[in-house]
PDB file of C-alpha atoms and ligand atoms in Angstrom:
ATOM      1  CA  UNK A   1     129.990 -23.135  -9.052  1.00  0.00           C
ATOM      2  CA  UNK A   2     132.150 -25.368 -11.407  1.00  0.00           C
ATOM      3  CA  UNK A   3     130.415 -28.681 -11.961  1.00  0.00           C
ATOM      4  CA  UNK A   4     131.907 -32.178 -12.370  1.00  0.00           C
ATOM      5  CA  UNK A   5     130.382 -34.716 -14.202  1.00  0.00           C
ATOM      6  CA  UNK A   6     131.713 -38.093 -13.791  1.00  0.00           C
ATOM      7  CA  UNK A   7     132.136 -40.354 -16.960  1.00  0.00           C
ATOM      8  CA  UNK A   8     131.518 -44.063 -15.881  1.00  0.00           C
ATOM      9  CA  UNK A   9     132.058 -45.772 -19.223  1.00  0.00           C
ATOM     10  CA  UNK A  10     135.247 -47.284 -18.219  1.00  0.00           C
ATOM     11  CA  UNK A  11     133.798 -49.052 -15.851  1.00  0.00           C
ATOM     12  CA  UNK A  12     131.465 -50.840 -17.889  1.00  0.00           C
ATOM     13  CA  UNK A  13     134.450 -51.313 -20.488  1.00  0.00           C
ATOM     14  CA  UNK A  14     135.426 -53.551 -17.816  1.00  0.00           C
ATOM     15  CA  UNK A  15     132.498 -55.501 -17.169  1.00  0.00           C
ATOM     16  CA  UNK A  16     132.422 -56.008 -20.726  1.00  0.00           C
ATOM     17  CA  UNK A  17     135.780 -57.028 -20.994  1.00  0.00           C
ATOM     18  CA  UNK A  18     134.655 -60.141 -19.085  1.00  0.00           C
ATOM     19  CA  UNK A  19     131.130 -60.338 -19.074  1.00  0.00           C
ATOM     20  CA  UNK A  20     130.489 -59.284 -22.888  1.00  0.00           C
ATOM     21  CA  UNK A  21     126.743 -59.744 -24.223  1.00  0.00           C
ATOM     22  CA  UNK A  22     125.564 -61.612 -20.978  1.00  0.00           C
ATOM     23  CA  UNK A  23     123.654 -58.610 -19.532  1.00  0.00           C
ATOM     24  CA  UNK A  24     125.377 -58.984 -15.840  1.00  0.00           C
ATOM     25  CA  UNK A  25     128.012 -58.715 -14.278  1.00  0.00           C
ATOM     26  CA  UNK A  26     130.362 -56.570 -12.383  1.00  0.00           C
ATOM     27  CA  UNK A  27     131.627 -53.789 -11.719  1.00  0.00           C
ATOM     28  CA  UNK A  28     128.381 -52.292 -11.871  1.00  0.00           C
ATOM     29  CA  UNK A  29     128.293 -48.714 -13.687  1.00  0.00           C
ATOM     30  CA  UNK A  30     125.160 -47.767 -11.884  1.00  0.00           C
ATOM     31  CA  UNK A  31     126.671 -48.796  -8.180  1.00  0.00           C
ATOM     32  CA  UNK A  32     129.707 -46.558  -8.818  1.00  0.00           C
ATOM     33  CA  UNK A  33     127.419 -43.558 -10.536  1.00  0.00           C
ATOM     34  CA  UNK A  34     125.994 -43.527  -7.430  1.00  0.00           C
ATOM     35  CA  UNK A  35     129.461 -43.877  -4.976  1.00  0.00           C
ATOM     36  CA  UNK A  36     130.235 -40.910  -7.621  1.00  0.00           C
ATOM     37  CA  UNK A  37     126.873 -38.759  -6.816  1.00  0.00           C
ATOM     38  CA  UNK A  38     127.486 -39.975  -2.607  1.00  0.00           C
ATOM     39  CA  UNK A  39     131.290 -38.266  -2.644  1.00  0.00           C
ATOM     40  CA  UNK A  40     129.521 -34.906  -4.539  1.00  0.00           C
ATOM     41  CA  UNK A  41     129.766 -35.833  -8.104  1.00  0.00           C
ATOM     42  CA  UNK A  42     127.417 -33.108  -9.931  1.00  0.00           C
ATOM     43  CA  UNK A  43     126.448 -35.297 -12.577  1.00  0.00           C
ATOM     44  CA  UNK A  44     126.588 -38.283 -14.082  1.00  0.00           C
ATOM     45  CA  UNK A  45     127.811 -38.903 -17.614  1.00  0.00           C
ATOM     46  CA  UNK A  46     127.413 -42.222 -19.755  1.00  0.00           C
ATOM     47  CA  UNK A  47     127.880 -42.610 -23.652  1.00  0.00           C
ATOM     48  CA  UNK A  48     125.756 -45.276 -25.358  1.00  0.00           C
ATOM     49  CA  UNK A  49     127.568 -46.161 -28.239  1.00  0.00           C
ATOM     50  CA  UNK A  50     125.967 -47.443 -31.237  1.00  0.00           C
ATOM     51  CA  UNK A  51     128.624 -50.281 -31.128  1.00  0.00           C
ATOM     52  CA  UNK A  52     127.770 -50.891 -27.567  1.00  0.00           C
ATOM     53  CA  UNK A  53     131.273 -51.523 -26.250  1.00  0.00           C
ATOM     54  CA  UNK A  54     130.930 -50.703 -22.772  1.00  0.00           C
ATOM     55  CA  UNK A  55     127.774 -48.789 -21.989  1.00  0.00           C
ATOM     56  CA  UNK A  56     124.487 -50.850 -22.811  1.00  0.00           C
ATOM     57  CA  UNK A  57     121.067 -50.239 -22.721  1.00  0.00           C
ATOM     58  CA  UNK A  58     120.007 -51.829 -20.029  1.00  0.00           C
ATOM     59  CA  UNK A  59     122.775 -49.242 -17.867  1.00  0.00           C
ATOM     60  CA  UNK A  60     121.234 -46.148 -19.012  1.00  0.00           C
ATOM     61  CA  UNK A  61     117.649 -46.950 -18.330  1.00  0.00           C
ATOM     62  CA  UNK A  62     118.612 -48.111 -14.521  1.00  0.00           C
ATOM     63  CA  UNK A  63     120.691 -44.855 -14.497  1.00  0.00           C
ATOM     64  CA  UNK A  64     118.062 -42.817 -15.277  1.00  0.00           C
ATOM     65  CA  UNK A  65     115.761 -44.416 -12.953  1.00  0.00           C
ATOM     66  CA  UNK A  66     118.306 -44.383  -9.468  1.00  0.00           C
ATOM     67  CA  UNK A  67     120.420 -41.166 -10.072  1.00  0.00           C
ATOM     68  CA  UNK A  68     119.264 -38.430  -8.384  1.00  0.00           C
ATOM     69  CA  UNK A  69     122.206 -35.627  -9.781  1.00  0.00           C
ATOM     70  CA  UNK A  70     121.944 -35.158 -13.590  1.00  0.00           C
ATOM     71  CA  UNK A  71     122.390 -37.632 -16.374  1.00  0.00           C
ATOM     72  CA  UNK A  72     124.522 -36.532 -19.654  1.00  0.00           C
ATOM     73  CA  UNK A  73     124.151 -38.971 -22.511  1.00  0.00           C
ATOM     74  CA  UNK A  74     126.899 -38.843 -24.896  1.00  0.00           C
ATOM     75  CA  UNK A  75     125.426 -39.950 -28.096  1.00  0.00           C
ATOM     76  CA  UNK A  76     126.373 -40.006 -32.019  1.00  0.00           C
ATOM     77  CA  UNK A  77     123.753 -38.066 -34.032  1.00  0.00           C
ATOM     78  CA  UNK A  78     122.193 -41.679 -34.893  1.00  0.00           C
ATOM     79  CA  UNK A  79     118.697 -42.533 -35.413  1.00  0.00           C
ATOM     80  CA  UNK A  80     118.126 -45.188 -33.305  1.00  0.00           C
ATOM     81  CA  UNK A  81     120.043 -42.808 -30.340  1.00  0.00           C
ATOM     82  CA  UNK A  82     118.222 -40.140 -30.900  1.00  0.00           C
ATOM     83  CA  UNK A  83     115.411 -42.480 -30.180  1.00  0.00           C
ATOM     84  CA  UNK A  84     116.286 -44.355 -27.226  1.00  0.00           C
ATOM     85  CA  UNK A  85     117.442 -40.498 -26.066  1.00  0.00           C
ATOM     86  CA  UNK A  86     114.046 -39.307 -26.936  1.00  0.00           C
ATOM     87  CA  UNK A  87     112.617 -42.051 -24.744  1.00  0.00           C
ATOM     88  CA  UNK A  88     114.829 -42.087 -21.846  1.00  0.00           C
ATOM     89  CA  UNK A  89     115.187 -38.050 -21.352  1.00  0.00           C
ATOM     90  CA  UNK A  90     118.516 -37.252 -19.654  1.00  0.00           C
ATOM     91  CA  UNK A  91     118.975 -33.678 -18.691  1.00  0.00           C
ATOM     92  CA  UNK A  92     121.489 -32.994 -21.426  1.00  0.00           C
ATOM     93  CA  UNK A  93     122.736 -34.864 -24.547  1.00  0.00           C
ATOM     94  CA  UNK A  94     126.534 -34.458 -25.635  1.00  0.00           C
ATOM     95  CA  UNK A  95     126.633 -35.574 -29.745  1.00  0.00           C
ATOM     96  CA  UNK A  96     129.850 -36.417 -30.032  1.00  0.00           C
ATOM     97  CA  UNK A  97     131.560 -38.212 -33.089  1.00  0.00           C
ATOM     98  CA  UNK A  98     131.538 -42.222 -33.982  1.00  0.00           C
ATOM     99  CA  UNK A  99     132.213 -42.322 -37.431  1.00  0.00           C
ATOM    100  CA  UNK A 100     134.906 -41.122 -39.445  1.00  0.00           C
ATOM    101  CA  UNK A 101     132.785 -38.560 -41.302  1.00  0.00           C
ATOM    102  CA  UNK A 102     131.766 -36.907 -38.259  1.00  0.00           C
ATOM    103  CA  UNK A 103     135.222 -35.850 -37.032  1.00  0.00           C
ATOM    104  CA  UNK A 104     136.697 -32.412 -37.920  1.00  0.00           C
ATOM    105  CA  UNK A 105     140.793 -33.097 -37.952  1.00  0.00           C
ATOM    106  CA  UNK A 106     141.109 -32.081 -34.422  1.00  0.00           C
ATOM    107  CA  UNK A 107     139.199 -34.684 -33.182  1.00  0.00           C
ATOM    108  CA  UNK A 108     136.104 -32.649 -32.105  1.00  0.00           C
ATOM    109  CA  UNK A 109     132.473 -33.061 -33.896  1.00  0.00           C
ATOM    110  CA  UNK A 110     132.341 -31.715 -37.229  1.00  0.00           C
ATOM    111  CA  UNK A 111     129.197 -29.268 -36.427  1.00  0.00           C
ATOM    112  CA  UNK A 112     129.717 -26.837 -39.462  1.00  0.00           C
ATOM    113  CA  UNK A 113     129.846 -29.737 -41.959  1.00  0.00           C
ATOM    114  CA  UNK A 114     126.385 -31.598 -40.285  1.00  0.00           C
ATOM    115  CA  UNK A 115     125.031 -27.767 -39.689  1.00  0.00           C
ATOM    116  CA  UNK A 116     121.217 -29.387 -41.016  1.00  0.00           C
ATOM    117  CA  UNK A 117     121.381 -32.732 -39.246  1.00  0.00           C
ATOM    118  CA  UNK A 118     122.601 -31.493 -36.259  1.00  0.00           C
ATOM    119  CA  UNK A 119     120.036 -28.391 -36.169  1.00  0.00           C
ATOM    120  CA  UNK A 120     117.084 -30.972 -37.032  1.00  0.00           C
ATOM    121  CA  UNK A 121     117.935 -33.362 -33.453  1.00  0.00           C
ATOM    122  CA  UNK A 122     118.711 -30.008 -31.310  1.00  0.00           C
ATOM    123  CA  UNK A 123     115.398 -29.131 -32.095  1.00  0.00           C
ATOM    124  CA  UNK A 124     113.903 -32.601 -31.476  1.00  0.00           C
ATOM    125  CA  UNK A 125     115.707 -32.844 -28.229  1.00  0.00           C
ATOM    126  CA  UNK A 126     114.623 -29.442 -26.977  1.00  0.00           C
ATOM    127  CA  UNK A 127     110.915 -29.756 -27.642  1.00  0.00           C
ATOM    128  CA  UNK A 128     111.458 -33.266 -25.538  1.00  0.00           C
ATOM    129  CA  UNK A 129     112.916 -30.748 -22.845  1.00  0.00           C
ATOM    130  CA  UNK A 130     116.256 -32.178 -23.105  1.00  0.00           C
ATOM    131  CA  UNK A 131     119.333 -29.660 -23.488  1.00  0.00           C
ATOM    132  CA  UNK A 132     122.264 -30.109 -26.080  1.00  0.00           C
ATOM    133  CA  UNK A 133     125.700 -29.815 -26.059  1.00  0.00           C
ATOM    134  CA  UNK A 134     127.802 -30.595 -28.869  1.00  0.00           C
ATOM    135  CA  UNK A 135     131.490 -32.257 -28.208  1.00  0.00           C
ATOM    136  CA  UNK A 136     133.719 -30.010 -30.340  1.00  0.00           C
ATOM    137  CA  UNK A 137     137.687 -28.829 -30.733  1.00  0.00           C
ATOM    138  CA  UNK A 138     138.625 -24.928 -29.457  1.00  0.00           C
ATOM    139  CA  UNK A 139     138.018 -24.045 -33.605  1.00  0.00           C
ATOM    140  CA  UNK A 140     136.136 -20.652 -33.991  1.00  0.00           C
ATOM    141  CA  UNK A 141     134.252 -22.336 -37.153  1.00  0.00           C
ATOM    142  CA  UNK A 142     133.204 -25.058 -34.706  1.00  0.00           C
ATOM    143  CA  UNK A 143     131.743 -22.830 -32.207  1.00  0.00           C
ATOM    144  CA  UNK A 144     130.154 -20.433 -34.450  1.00  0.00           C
ATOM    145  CA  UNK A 145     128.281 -23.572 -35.934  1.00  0.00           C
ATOM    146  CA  UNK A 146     127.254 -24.549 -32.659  1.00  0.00           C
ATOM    147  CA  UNK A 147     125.658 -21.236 -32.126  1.00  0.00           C
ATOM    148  CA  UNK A 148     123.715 -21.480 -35.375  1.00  0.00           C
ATOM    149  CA  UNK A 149     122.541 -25.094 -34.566  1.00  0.00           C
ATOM    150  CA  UNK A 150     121.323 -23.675 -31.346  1.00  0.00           C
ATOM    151  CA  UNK A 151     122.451 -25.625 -28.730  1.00  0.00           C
ATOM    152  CA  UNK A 152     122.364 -24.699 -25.342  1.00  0.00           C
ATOM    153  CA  UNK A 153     126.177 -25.990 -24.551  1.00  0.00           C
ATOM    154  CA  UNK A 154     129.548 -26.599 -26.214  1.00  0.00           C
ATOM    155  CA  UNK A 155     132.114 -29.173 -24.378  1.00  0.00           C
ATOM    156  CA  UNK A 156     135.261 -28.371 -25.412  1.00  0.00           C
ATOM    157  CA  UNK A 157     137.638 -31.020 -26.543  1.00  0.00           C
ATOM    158  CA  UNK A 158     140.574 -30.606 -23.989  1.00  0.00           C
ATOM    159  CA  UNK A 159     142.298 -33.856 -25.706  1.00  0.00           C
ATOM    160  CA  UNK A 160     144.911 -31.424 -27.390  1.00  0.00           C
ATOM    161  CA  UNK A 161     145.769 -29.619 -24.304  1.00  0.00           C
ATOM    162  CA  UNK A 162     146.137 -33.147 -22.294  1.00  0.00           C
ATOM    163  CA  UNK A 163     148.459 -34.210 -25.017  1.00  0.00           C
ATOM    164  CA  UNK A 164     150.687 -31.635 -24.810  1.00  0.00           C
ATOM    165  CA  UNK A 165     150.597 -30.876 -21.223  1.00  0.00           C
ATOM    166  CA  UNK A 166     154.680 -31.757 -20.992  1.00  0.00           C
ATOM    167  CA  UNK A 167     155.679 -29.394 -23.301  1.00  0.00           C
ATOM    168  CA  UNK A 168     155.084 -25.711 -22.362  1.00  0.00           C
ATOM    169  CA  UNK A 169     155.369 -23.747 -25.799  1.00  0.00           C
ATOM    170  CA  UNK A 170     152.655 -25.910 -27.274  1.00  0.00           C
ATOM    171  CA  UNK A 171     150.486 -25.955 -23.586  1.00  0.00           C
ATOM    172  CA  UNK A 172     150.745 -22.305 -23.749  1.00  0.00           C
ATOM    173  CA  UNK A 173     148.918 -22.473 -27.161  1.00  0.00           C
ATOM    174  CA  UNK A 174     146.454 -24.993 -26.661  1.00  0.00           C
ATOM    175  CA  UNK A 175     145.552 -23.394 -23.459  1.00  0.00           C
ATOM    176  CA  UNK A 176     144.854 -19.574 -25.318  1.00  0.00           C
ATOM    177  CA  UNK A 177     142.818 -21.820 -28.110  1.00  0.00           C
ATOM    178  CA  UNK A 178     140.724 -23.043 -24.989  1.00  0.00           C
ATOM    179  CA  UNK A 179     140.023 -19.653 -23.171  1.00  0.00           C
ATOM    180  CA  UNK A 180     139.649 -17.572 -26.980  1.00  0.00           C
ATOM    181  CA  UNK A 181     136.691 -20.202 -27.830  1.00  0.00           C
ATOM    182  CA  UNK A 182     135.055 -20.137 -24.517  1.00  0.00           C
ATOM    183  CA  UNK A 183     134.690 -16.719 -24.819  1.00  0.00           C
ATOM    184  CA  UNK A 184     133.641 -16.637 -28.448  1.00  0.00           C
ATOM    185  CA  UNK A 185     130.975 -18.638 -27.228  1.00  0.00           C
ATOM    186  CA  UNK A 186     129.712 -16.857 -24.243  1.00  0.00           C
ATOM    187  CA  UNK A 187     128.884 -14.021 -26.426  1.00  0.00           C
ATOM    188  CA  UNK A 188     127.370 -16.114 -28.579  1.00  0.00           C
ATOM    189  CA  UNK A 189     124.861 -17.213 -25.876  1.00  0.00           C
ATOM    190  CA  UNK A 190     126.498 -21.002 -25.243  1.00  0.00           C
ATOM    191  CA  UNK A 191     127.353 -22.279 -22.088  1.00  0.00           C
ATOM    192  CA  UNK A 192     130.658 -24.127 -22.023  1.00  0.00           C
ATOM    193  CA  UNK A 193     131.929 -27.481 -20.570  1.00  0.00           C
ATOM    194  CA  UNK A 194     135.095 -28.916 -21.220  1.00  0.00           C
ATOM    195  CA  UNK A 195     136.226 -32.840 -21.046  1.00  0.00           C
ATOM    196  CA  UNK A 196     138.629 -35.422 -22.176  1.00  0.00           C
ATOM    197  CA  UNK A 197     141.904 -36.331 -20.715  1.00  0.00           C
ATOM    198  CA  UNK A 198     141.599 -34.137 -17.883  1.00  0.00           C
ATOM    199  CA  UNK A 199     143.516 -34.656 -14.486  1.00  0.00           C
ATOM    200  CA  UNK A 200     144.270 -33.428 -10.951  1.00  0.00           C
ATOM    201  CA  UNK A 201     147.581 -31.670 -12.536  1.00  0.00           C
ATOM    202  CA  UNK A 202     146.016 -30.190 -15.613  1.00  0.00           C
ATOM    203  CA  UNK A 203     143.075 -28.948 -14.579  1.00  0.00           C
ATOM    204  CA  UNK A 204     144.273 -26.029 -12.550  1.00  0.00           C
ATOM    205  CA  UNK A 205     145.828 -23.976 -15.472  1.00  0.00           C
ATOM    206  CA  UNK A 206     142.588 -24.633 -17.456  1.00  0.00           C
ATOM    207  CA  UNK A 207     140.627 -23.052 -14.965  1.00  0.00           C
ATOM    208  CA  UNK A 208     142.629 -20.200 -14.545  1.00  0.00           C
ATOM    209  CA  UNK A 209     142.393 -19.358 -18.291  1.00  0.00           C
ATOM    210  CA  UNK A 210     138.801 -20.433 -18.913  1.00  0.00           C
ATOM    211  CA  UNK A 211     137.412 -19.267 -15.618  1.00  0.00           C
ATOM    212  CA  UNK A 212     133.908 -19.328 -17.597  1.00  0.00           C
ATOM    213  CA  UNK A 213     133.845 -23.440 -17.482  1.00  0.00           C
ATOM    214  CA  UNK A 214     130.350 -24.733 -15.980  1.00  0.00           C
ATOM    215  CA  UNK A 215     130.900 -28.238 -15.837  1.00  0.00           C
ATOM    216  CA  UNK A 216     134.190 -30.586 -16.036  1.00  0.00           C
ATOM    217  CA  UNK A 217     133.163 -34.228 -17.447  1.00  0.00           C
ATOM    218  CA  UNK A 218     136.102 -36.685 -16.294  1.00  0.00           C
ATOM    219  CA  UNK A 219     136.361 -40.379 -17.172  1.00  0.00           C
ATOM    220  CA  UNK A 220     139.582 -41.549 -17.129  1.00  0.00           C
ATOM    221  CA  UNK A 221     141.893 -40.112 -14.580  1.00  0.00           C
ATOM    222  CA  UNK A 222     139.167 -40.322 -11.958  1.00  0.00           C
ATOM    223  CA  UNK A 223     138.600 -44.564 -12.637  1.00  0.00           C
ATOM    224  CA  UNK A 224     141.756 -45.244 -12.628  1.00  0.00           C
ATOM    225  CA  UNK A 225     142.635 -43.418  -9.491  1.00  0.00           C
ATOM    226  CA  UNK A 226     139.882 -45.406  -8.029  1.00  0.00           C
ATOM    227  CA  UNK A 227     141.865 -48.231  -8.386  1.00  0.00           C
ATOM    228  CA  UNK A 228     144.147 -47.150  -5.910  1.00  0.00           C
ATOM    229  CA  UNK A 229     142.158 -44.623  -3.660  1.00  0.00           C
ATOM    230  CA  UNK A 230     138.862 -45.731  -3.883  1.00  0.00           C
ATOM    231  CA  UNK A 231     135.988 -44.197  -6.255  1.00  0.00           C
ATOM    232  CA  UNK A 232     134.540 -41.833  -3.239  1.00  0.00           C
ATOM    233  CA  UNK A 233     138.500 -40.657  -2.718  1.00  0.00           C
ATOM    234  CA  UNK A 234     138.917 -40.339  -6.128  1.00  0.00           C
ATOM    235  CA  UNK A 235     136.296 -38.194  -6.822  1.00  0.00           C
ATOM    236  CA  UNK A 236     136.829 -35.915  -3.866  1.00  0.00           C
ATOM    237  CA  UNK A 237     140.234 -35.101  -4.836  1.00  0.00           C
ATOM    238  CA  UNK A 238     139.408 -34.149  -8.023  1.00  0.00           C
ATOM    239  CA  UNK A 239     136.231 -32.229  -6.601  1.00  0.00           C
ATOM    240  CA  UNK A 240     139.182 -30.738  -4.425  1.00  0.00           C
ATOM    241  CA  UNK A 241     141.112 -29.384  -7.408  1.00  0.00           C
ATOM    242  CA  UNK A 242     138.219 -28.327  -8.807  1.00  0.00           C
ATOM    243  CA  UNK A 243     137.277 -25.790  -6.148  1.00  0.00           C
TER     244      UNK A 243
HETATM  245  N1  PXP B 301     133.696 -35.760 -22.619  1.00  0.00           N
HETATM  246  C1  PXP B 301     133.450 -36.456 -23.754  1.00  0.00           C
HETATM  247  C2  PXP B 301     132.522 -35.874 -24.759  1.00  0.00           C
HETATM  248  C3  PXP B 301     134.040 -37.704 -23.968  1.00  0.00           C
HETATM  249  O1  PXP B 301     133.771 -38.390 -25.097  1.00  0.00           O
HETATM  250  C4  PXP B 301     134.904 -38.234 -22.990  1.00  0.00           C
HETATM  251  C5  PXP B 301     135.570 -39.546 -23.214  1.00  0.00           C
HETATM  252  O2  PXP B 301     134.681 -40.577 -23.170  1.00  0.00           O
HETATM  253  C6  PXP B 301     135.094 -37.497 -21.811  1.00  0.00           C
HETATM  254  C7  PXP B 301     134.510 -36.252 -21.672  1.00  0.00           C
HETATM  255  C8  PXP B 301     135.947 -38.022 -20.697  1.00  0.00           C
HETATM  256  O3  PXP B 301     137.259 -38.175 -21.105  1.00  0.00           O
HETATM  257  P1  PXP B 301     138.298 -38.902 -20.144  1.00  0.00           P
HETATM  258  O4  PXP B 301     137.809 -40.292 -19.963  1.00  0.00           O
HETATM  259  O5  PXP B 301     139.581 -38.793 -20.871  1.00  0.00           O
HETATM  260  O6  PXP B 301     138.269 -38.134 -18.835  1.00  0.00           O
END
């Protein structure tokens, strides 16, 4: 069954907005992670950026501690990440890209040009028992590198395909990149997620090209729905698409 993992960094973008560096305040990411996990939320993901602009420390330790789904920590492939990740051990790890040098054009994680780096933390995070997935664009070279890093999981950038949802020639395209990489790396042996930008409207046609698609992580349209709806409401609409 298709999987949704719900990205709670906005909320904590917000807290920050007014509560920056003073370790309270509300909203509280951990509260709605677990409204999330009450409506059926799958999962729980949370990126702890090395800049610290929403997420902080102190959230992902209480998140490990009071979620009972699965926590997903979106990390750069940082040192002192690794080690806090090492410490705290979420189910999975998404590296995803910080810096400049670290992006591929299309916005993804540049796996093929960090093949050694990349390989070196998959390994530390396995023999921790945690499982990797790397954040990367629908780019055969991308994939294939995955696969020879060894992780257990891809998430496939779906930034391009949000983009360019209004405009059916390039849709089309983006959406045949999508479905051409998941499969490329199902017979490779990785299991695929997909993430970013996705919505109530576009996630249908994604799912009927990429019918392979074990887990969904949403941020965005799912917050700011809450806004209006509610964060249980919001989630079980989009749990609604989903199935
Ligand atoms: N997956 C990854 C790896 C991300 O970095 C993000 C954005 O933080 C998301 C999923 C969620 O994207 P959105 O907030 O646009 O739903």
């Amino acid at each position: 069954m298709l999987k949704l993992g719900v990205n709670i960094d906005h909320v904590a973008t917000v807290r920050e907005a007014r509560y920056r560096g003073r370790g309270f305040g509300e909203p509280c990411p951990v509260d709605a992670a677990l409204t999330c996990e009450a409506a059926g939320a799958h999962g729980i993901t949370a990126h702890l950026r090395e800049d610290r602009r929403h997420i902080q420390d102190a959230d992902v330790v209480a998140l490990r501690k009071k979620i009972s789904t699965r926590l997903n920590l979106e990390m750069a492939n940082a040192e002192e990440i690794i080690r806090i990740a090492l410490k705290l051990k979420p189910n999975f790890v998404c590296l995803v890209p910080e810096r400049r040098q670290e992006i591929t054009t299309e916005g993804g994680l540049d796996v093929a040009g960090n093949l050694a780096a990349l390989k070196r933390t998959v390994r530390r995070m396995n023999e921790a028992g945690i499982a990797v997935s790397f954040f990367i664009a629908p780019d055969p070279i991308q994939v294939a590198a995955a696969a020879m890093a060894g992780s257990q999981f891809i998430e496939l950038h779906t930034g391009a395909y949000a983009e360019c949802f209004g405009k059916a020639r390039e849709r089309k395209a983006e959406l045949k990149r999508l479905a051409a990489a998941a499969t490329q790396a199902r017979d490779l042996g990785l299991k695929v997620n997909a993430g970013h930008g996705l919505n109530t409207t576009n996630v249908p046609p994604l799912l009927a090209v990429v019918p392979q698609l074990i887990e969904l992580n949403i941020g965005h349209s799912i917050i700011s729905r809450s806004l209006t709806v509610g964060l249980a409401k919001a989630v079980k609409e989009m749990l609604a698409v989903m199935k």
